[in-house]
């Protein structure tokens, strides 16, 4: 019998198809792996509110990594040793000021699930799931943001992304910044040292699962550390080239049930050919 593994799933571009759904075949395999004793968790750059529906759809009862490791918590167990590692308010305001100088479309700050939006924007509010009974404060962040934010999300003009990221590099001592893929081109900022591997290590320790039995799936640059840390790092077929080069394996794409096919073979789930 295959020993218990920890399976870490990124959401966008990995577990989710391009239309932001879980492929039914992938779901079937993940549930089968769970029934056979393997531990499944979500590790995402998304906040809790934009992840919890997928967590519930899979029937998970495990800790979850949100904000690329800046929040590691257990949605079903408030007594679990959660870890919240926000940016300092001073650093956040410095970045917000620089964004205003360079000119960006919008900036969104999150303190766990409390949302602060610099300017009203229906599209941004929809993208970041602000419509589902989550408190949103709209107006100048430099006045309204008074607590250390879990993350900052910057929506720049596409042609200004390189210049903005170059400026953010000057704050490397204090922050990590990653770019979302198309079509949003959002830059996400969290506290320095925060990444998905931090969360994965904490969860693996909780379940006493050694590194060599951690399987992690991802597709973007915010998955680098997690894929490198896992004993079995798997890049999706639709993932960026840099991730594929560092991964132990490359699976099929998020549209092709890449996760399901890989787990079926690797964990010897003895399922019929899909």
mmCIF file of N, CA and C in Angstrom, residues 146-243:
data_model
loop_
_atom_site.group_PDB
_atom_site.id
_atom_site.type_symbol
_atom_site.label_atom_id
_atom_site.label_comp_id
_atom_site.label_asym_id
_atom_site.label_seq_id
_atom_site.Cartn_x
_atom_site.Cartn_y
_atom_site.Cartn_z
ATOM 1 N N UNK A 146 -4.957 51.454 8.157
ATOM 2 C CA UNK A 146 -4.333 51.775 9.439
ATOM 3 C C UNK A 146 -3.700 50.559 10.118
ATOM 4 N N UNK A 147 -3.920 49.361 9.561
ATOM 5 C CA UNK A 147 -3.360 48.138 10.140
ATOM 6 C C UNK A 147 -2.394 47.477 9.165
ATOM 7 N N UNK A 148 -1.484 46.677 9.693
ATOM 8 C CA UNK A 148 -0.541 45.951 8.839
ATOM 9 C C UNK A 148 -1.308 45.067 7.856
ATOM 10 N N UNK A 149 -1.126 45.252 6.552
ATOM 11 C CA UNK A 149 -1.888 44.451 5.585
ATOM 12 C C UNK A 149 -1.262 43.078 5.330
ATOM 13 N N UNK A 150 -2.113 42.087 5.133
ATOM 14 C CA UNK A 150 -1.652 40.753 4.771
ATOM 15 C C UNK A 150 -1.005 40.790 3.392
ATOM 16 N N UNK A 151 -1.595 41.566 2.487
ATOM 17 C CA UNK A 151 -1.006 41.704 1.154
ATOM 18 C C UNK A 151 -1.458 42.998 0.510
ATOM 19 N N UNK A 152 -0.709 43.419 -0.506
ATOM 20 C CA UNK A 152 -1.097 44.514 -1.385
ATOM 21 C C UNK A 152 -1.219 43.942 -2.793
ATOM 22 N N UNK A 153 -2.251 44.334 -3.499
ATOM 23 C CA UNK A 153 -2.439 43.930 -4.885
ATOM 24 C C UNK A 153 -2.478 45.190 -5.744
ATOM 25 N N UNK A 154 -1.564 45.265 -6.690
ATOM 26 C CA UNK A 154 -1.439 46.452 -7.536
ATOM 27 C C UNK A 154 -1.878 46.101 -8.950
ATOM 28 N N UNK A 155 -2.743 46.944 -9.510
ATOM 29 C CA UNK A 155 -3.216 46.741 -10.880
ATOM 30 C C UNK A 155 -2.636 47.854 -11.747
ATOM 31 N N UNK A 156 -1.459 47.596 -12.351
ATOM 32 C CA UNK A 156 -0.793 48.650 -13.128
ATOM 33 C C UNK A 156 -1.229 48.633 -14.588
ATOM 34 N N UNK A 157 -0.869 49.685 -15.296
ATOM 35 C CA UNK A 157 -0.959 49.643 -16.751
ATOM 36 C C UNK A 157 0.057 48.601 -17.209
ATOM 37 N N UNK A 158 -0.313 47.808 -18.205
ATOM 38 C CA UNK A 158 0.552 46.703 -18.606
ATOM 39 C C UNK A 158 1.956 47.167 -18.985
ATOM 40 N N UNK A 159 2.044 48.324 -19.645
ATOM 41 C CA UNK A 159 3.348 48.802 -20.097
ATOM 42 C C UNK A 159 4.220 49.328 -18.944
ATOM 43 N N UNK A 160 3.624 49.478 -17.746
ATOM 44 C CA UNK A 160 4.384 49.985 -16.602
ATOM 45 C C UNK A 160 4.822 48.888 -15.635
ATOM 46 N N UNK A 161 4.518 47.635 -15.970
ATOM 47 C CA UNK A 161 4.814 46.536 -15.045
ATOM 48 C C UNK A 161 6.305 46.420 -14.764
ATOM 49 N N UNK A 162 7.140 46.460 -15.809
ATOM 50 C CA UNK A 162 8.586 46.298 -15.613
ATOM 51 C C UNK A 162 9.155 47.403 -14.733
ATOM 52 N N UNK A 163 8.744 48.628 -14.991
ATOM 53 C CA UNK A 163 9.249 49.754 -14.205
ATOM 54 C C UNK A 163 8.817 49.638 -12.748
ATOM 55 N N UNK A 164 7.585 49.210 -12.527
ATOM 56 C CA UNK A 164 7.080 49.069 -11.170
ATOM 57 C C UNK A 164 7.825 47.958 -10.432
ATOM 58 N N UNK A 165 8.028 46.830 -11.098
ATOM 59 C CA UNK A 165 8.719 45.718 -10.435
ATOM 60 C C UNK A 165 10.182 46.077 -10.145
ATOM 61 N N UNK A 166 10.775 46.851 -11.006
ATOM 62 C CA UNK A 166 12.146 47.313 -10.763
ATOM 63 C C UNK A 166 12.191 48.181 -9.512
ATOM 64 N N UNK A 167 11.191 49.043 -9.373
ATOM 65 C CA UNK A 167 11.107 49.887 -8.181
ATOM 66 C C UNK A 167 10.878 49.035 -6.936
ATOM 67 N N UNK A 168 10.026 48.013 -7.058
ATOM 68 C CA UNK A 168 9.743 47.141 -5.916
ATOM 69 C C UNK A 168 10.978 46.350 -5.496
ATOM 70 N N UNK A 169 11.856 46.070 -6.450
ATOM 71 C CA UNK A 169 13.093 45.349 -6.123
ATOM 72 C C UNK A 169 13.942 46.114 -5.107
ATOM 73 N N UNK A 170 13.779 47.416 -5.055
ATOM 74 C CA UNK A 170 14.558 48.210 -4.097
ATOM 75 C C UNK A 170 14.075 47.964 -2.658
ATOM 76 N N UNK A 171 12.909 47.326 -2.525
ATOM 77 C CA UNK A 171 12.352 47.019 -1.204
ATOM 78 C C UNK A 171 12.487 45.526 -0.870
ATOM 79 N N UNK A 172 13.421 44.850 -1.549
ATOM 80 C CA UNK A 172 13.538 43.391 -1.426
ATOM 81 C C UNK A 172 13.819 42.934 0.010
ATOM 82 N N UNK A 173 14.375 43.817 0.808
ATOM 83 C CA UNK A 173 14.640 43.471 2.206
ATOM 84 C C UNK A 173 13.346 43.277 2.995
ATOM 85 N N UNK A 174 12.278 43.914 2.521
ATOM 86 C CA UNK A 174 11.025 43.925 3.280
ATOM 87 C C UNK A 174 9.879 43.157 2.617
ATOM 88 N N UNK A 175 9.936 42.954 1.295
ATOM 89 C CA UNK A 175 8.778 42.402 0.584
ATOM 90 C C UNK A 175 9.167 41.317 -0.426
ATOM 91 N N UNK A 176 8.161 40.494 -0.773
ATOM 92 C CA UNK A 176 8.217 39.601 -1.935
ATOM 93 C C UNK A 176 7.159 40.125 -2.905
ATOM 94 N N UNK A 177 7.477 40.159 -4.193
ATOM 95 C CA UNK A 177 6.442 40.560 -5.150
ATOM 96 C C UNK A 177 6.414 39.588 -6.323
ATOM 97 N N UNK A 178 5.194 39.221 -6.712
ATOM 98 C CA UNK A 178 4.983 38.264 -7.788
ATOM 99 C C UNK A 178 3.935 38.826 -8.744
ATOM 100 N N UNK A 179 4.022 38.408 -10.000
ATOM 101 C CA UNK A 179 3.046 38.872 -10.998
ATOM 102 C C UNK A 179 2.078 37.759 -11.349
ATOM 103 N N UNK A 180 0.792 38.093 -11.348
ATOM 104 C CA UNK A 180 -0.216 37.144 -11.826
ATOM 105 C C UNK A 180 -0.135 37.068 -13.345
ATOM 106 N N UNK A 181 -0.574 35.958 -13.885
ATOM 107 C CA UNK A 181 -0.595 35.810 -15.337
ATOM 108 C C UNK A 181 -1.742 36.560 -15.975
ATOM 109 N N UNK A 182 -1.785 36.491 -17.303
ATOM 110 C CA UNK A 182 -2.877 37.115 -18.054
ATOM 111 C C UNK A 182 -4.202 36.494 -17.608
ATOM 112 N N UNK A 183 -5.309 37.207 -17.671
ATOM 113 C CA UNK A 183 -5.446 38.524 -18.295
ATOM 114 C C UNK A 183 -5.296 39.695 -17.310
ATOM 115 N N UNK A 184 -4.994 39.406 -16.029
ATOM 116 C CA UNK A 184 -5.096 40.467 -15.031
ATOM 117 C C UNK A 184 -3.817 41.271 -14.850
ATOM 118 N N UNK A 185 -2.651 40.645 -14.975
ATOM 119 C CA UNK A 185 -1.369 41.354 -14.817
ATOM 120 C C UNK A 185 -1.302 42.106 -13.486
ATOM 121 N N UNK A 186 -1.773 41.460 -12.447
ATOM 122 C CA UNK A 186 -1.742 42.059 -11.116
ATOM 123 C C UNK A 186 -0.408 41.726 -10.443
ATOM 124 N N UNK A 187 0.142 42.674 -9.703
ATOM 125 C CA UNK A 187 1.348 42.432 -8.917
ATOM 126 C C UNK A 187 0.935 42.282 -7.454
ATOM 127 N N UNK A 188 1.326 41.164 -6.869
ATOM 128 C CA UNK A 188 0.951 40.851 -5.490
ATOM 129 C C UNK A 188 2.171 40.996 -4.591
ATOM 130 N N UNK A 189 1.995 41.658 -3.463
ATOM 131 C CA UNK A 189 3.102 41.925 -2.548
ATOM 132 C C UNK A 189 2.768 41.369 -1.165
ATOM 133 N N UNK A 190 3.704 40.591 -0.613
ATOM 134 C CA UNK A 190 3.582 40.098 0.760
ATOM 135 C C UNK A 190 4.899 40.359 1.476
ATOM 136 N N UNK A 191 4.914 40.066 2.735
ATOM 137 C CA UNK A 191 6.103 40.279 3.562
ATOM 138 C C UNK A 191 7.266 39.408 3.079
ATOM 139 N N UNK A 192 8.479 39.921 3.186
ATOM 140 C CA UNK A 192 9.674 39.176 2.788
ATOM 141 C C UNK A 192 9.750 37.844 3.539
ATOM 142 N N UNK A 193 10.146 36.809 2.822
ATOM 143 C CA UNK A 193 10.283 35.491 3.430
ATOM 144 C C UNK A 193 9.023 34.657 3.392
ATOM 145 N N UNK A 194 7.911 35.261 2.949
ATOM 146 C CA UNK A 194 6.662 34.522 2.876
ATOM 147 C C UNK A 194 6.524 33.866 1.496
ATOM 148 N N UNK A 195 6.247 32.592 1.483
ATOM 149 C CA UNK A 195 5.971 31.865 0.246
ATOM 150 C C UNK A 195 5.234 30.588 0.596
ATOM 151 N N UNK A 196 4.779 29.881 -0.405
ATOM 152 C CA UNK A 196 3.957 28.692 -0.164
ATOM 153 C C UNK A 196 4.725 27.575 0.543
ATOM 154 N N UNK A 197 6.044 27.535 0.347
ATOM 155 C CA UNK A 197 6.837 26.494 1.003
ATOM 156 C C UNK A 197 6.788 26.625 2.524
ATOM 157 N N UNK A 198 6.686 27.856 3.025
ATOM 158 C CA UNK A 198 6.577 28.080 4.467
ATOM 159 C C UNK A 198 5.330 27.378 4.999
ATOM 160 N N UNK A 199 4.216 27.546 4.271
ATOM 161 C CA UNK A 199 2.977 26.898 4.674
ATOM 162 C C UNK A 199 3.043 25.389 4.534
ATOM 163 N N UNK A 200 3.639 24.937 3.452
ATOM 164 C CA UNK A 200 3.725 23.496 3.194
ATOM 165 C C UNK A 200 4.550 22.803 4.273
ATOM 166 N N UNK A 201 5.633 23.430 4.678
ATOM 167 C CA UNK A 201 6.479 22.864 5.727
ATOM 168 C C UNK A 201 5.711 22.738 7.046
ATOM 169 N N UNK A 202 4.933 23.780 7.363
ATOM 170 C CA UNK A 202 4.157 23.769 8.611
ATOM 171 C C UNK A 202 3.082 22.670 8.592
ATOM 172 N N UNK A 203 2.410 22.534 7.456
ATOM 173 C CA UNK A 203 1.351 21.529 7.344
ATOM 174 C C UNK A 203 1.935 20.114 7.351
ATOM 175 N N UNK A 204 3.042 19.918 6.649
ATOM 176 C CA UNK A 204 3.682 18.595 6.621
ATOM 177 C C UNK A 204 4.130 18.187 8.024
ATOM 178 N N UNK A 205 4.663 19.136 8.772
ATOM 179 C CA UNK A 205 5.083 18.864 10.151
ATOM 180 C C UNK A 205 3.885 18.466 11.010
ATOM 181 N N UNK A 206 2.774 19.148 10.804
ATOM 182 C CA UNK A 206 1.546 18.855 11.566
ATOM 183 C C UNK A 206 1.081 17.411 11.348
ATOM 184 N N UNK A 207 1.191 16.932 10.105
ATOM 185 C CA UNK A 207 0.747 15.566 9.786
ATOM 186 C C UNK A 207 1.883 14.535 9.855
ATOM 187 N N UNK A 208 3.074 14.972 10.244
ATOM 188 C CA UNK A 208 4.240 14.073 10.342
ATOM 189 C C UNK A 208 4.533 13.385 9.015
ATOM 190 N N UNK A 209 4.459 14.153 7.937
ATOM 191 C CA UNK A 209 4.741 13.621 6.609
ATOM 192 C C UNK A 209 6.103 14.148 6.158
ATOM 193 N N UNK A 210 7.046 13.255 5.846
ATOM 194 C CA UNK A 210 8.386 13.707 5.448
ATOM 195 C C UNK A 210 8.375 14.377 4.078
ATOM 196 N N UNK A 211 9.399 15.176 3.867
ATOM 197 C CA UNK A 211 9.514 15.968 2.644
ATOM 198 C C UNK A 211 9.402 15.122 1.382
ATOM 199 N N UNK A 212 9.992 13.925 1.407
ATOM 200 C CA UNK A 212 9.981 13.088 0.199
ATOM 201 C C UNK A 212 8.595 12.580 -0.169
ATOM 202 N N UNK A 213 7.636 12.709 0.751
ATOM 203 C CA UNK A 213 6.262 12.294 0.448
ATOM 204 C C UNK A 213 5.321 13.497 0.318
ATOM 205 N N UNK A 214 5.886 14.631 -0.052
ATOM 206 C CA UNK A 214 5.078 15.822 -0.363
ATOM 207 C C UNK A 214 5.014 15.969 -1.883
ATOM 208 N N UNK A 215 3.802 16.009 -2.418
ATOM 209 C CA UNK A 215 3.586 16.244 -3.848
ATOM 210 C C UNK A 215 2.964 17.632 -3.985
ATOM 211 N N UNK A 216 3.615 18.506 -4.734
ATOM 212 C CA UNK A 216 3.092 19.870 -4.908
ATOM 213 C C UNK A 216 2.905 20.170 -6.392
ATOM 214 N N UNK A 217 1.754 20.750 -6.717
ATOM 215 C CA UNK A 217 1.430 21.115 -8.094
ATOM 216 C C UNK A 217 1.342 22.638 -8.215
ATOM 217 N N UNK A 218 1.936 23.199 -9.288
ATOM 218 C CA UNK A 218 1.844 24.636 -9.514
ATOM 219 C C UNK A 218 2.117 24.991 -10.963
ATOM 220 N N UNK A 219 1.957 26.292 -11.273
ATOM 221 C CA UNK A 219 2.123 26.709 -12.676
ATOM 222 C C UNK A 219 2.815 28.063 -12.844
ATOM 223 N N UNK A 220 2.938 28.851 -11.759
ATOM 224 C CA UNK A 220 3.422 30.221 -11.912
ATOM 225 C C UNK A 220 4.620 30.510 -11.006
ATOM 226 N N UNK A 221 5.106 31.752 -11.059
ATOM 227 C CA UNK A 221 6.311 32.076 -10.301
ATOM 228 C C UNK A 221 6.076 32.119 -8.795
ATOM 229 N N UNK A 222 4.831 32.195 -8.354
ATOM 230 C CA UNK A 222 4.596 32.129 -6.911
ATOM 231 C C UNK A 222 4.604 30.684 -6.403
ATOM 232 N N UNK A 223 4.886 29.725 -7.300
ATOM 233 C CA UNK A 223 5.001 28.319 -6.915
ATOM 234 C C UNK A 223 6.450 27.845 -6.849
ATOM 235 N N UNK A 224 7.409 28.706 -7.175
ATOM 236 C CA UNK A 224 8.819 28.302 -7.213
ATOM 237 C C UNK A 224 9.264 27.597 -5.936
ATOM 238 N N UNK A 225 9.095 28.277 -4.805
ATOM 239 C CA UNK A 225 9.608 27.736 -3.544
ATOM 240 C C UNK A 225 8.903 26.442 -3.162
ATOM 241 N N UNK A 226 7.597 26.379 -3.380
ATOM 242 C CA UNK A 226 6.838 25.180 -3.041
ATOM 243 C C UNK A 226 7.271 23.985 -3.882
ATOM 244 N N UNK A 227 7.439 24.196 -5.181
ATOM 245 C CA UNK A 227 7.847 23.114 -6.073
ATOM 246 C C UNK A 227 9.268 22.661 -5.747
ATOM 247 N N UNK A 228 10.122 23.617 -5.392
ATOM 248 C CA UNK A 228 11.496 23.294 -5.028
ATOM 249 C C UNK A 228 11.553 22.557 -3.693
ATOM 250 N N UNK A 229 10.692 22.926 -2.756
ATOM 251 C CA UNK A 229 10.697 22.322 -1.422
ATOM 252 C C UNK A 229 10.157 20.896 -1.425
ATOM 253 N N UNK A 230 9.101 20.659 -2.180
ATOM 254 C CA UNK A 230 8.438 19.351 -2.173
ATOM 255 C C UNK A 230 9.368 18.256 -2.696
ATOM 256 N N UNK A 231 9.260 17.087 -2.109
ATOM 257 C CA UNK A 231 10.018 15.958 -2.621
ATOM 258 C C UNK A 231 9.611 15.597 -4.029
ATOM 259 N N UNK A 232 8.325 15.863 -4.341
ATOM 260 C CA UNK A 232 7.788 15.594 -5.678
ATOM 261 C C UNK A 232 7.155 16.885 -6.191
ATOM 262 N N UNK A 233 7.966 17.706 -6.842
ATOM 263 C CA UNK A 233 7.479 18.977 -7.382
ATOM 264 C C UNK A 233 6.984 18.782 -8.800
ATOM 265 N N UNK A 234 5.726 19.153 -9.034
ATOM 266 C CA UNK A 234 5.100 18.905 -10.344
ATOM 267 C C UNK A 234 4.649 20.232 -10.960
ATOM 268 N N UNK A 235 5.204 20.567 -12.116
ATOM 269 C CA UNK A 235 4.764 21.747 -12.864
ATOM 270 C C UNK A 235 3.670 21.328 -13.838
ATOM 271 N N UNK A 236 2.663 22.176 -13.988
ATOM 272 C CA UNK A 236 1.605 21.891 -14.938
ATOM 273 C C UNK A 236 2.113 22.117 -16.370
ATOM 274 N N UNK A 237 1.524 21.404 -17.323
ATOM 275 C CA UNK A 237 1.921 21.558 -18.717
ATOM 276 C C UNK A 237 1.742 22.971 -19.231
ATOM 277 N N UNK A 238 0.802 23.712 -18.640
ATOM 278 C CA UNK A 238 0.559 25.107 -19.015
ATOM 279 C C UNK A 238 1.391 26.073 -18.191
ATOM 280 N N UNK A 239 2.280 25.559 -17.332
ATOM 281 C CA UNK A 239 3.070 26.401 -16.450
ATOM 282 C C UNK A 239 4.184 27.131 -17.182
ATOM 283 N N UNK A 240 4.800 28.070 -16.483
ATOM 284 C CA UNK A 240 5.888 28.839 -17.080
ATOM 285 C C UNK A 240 7.141 27.961 -17.197
ATOM 286 N N UNK A 241 7.983 28.266 -18.162
ATOM 287 C CA UNK A 241 9.157 27.443 -18.448
ATOM 288 C C UNK A 241 10.102 27.333 -17.259
ATOM 289 N N UNK A 242 10.283 28.433 -16.524
ATOM 290 C CA UNK A 242 11.205 28.410 -15.382
ATOM 291 C C UNK A 242 10.770 27.387 -14.340
ATOM 292 N N UNK A 243 9.469 27.245 -14.146
ATOM 293 C CA UNK A 243 8.958 26.282 -13.169
ATOM 294 C C UNK A 243 9.152 24.856 -13.675
#
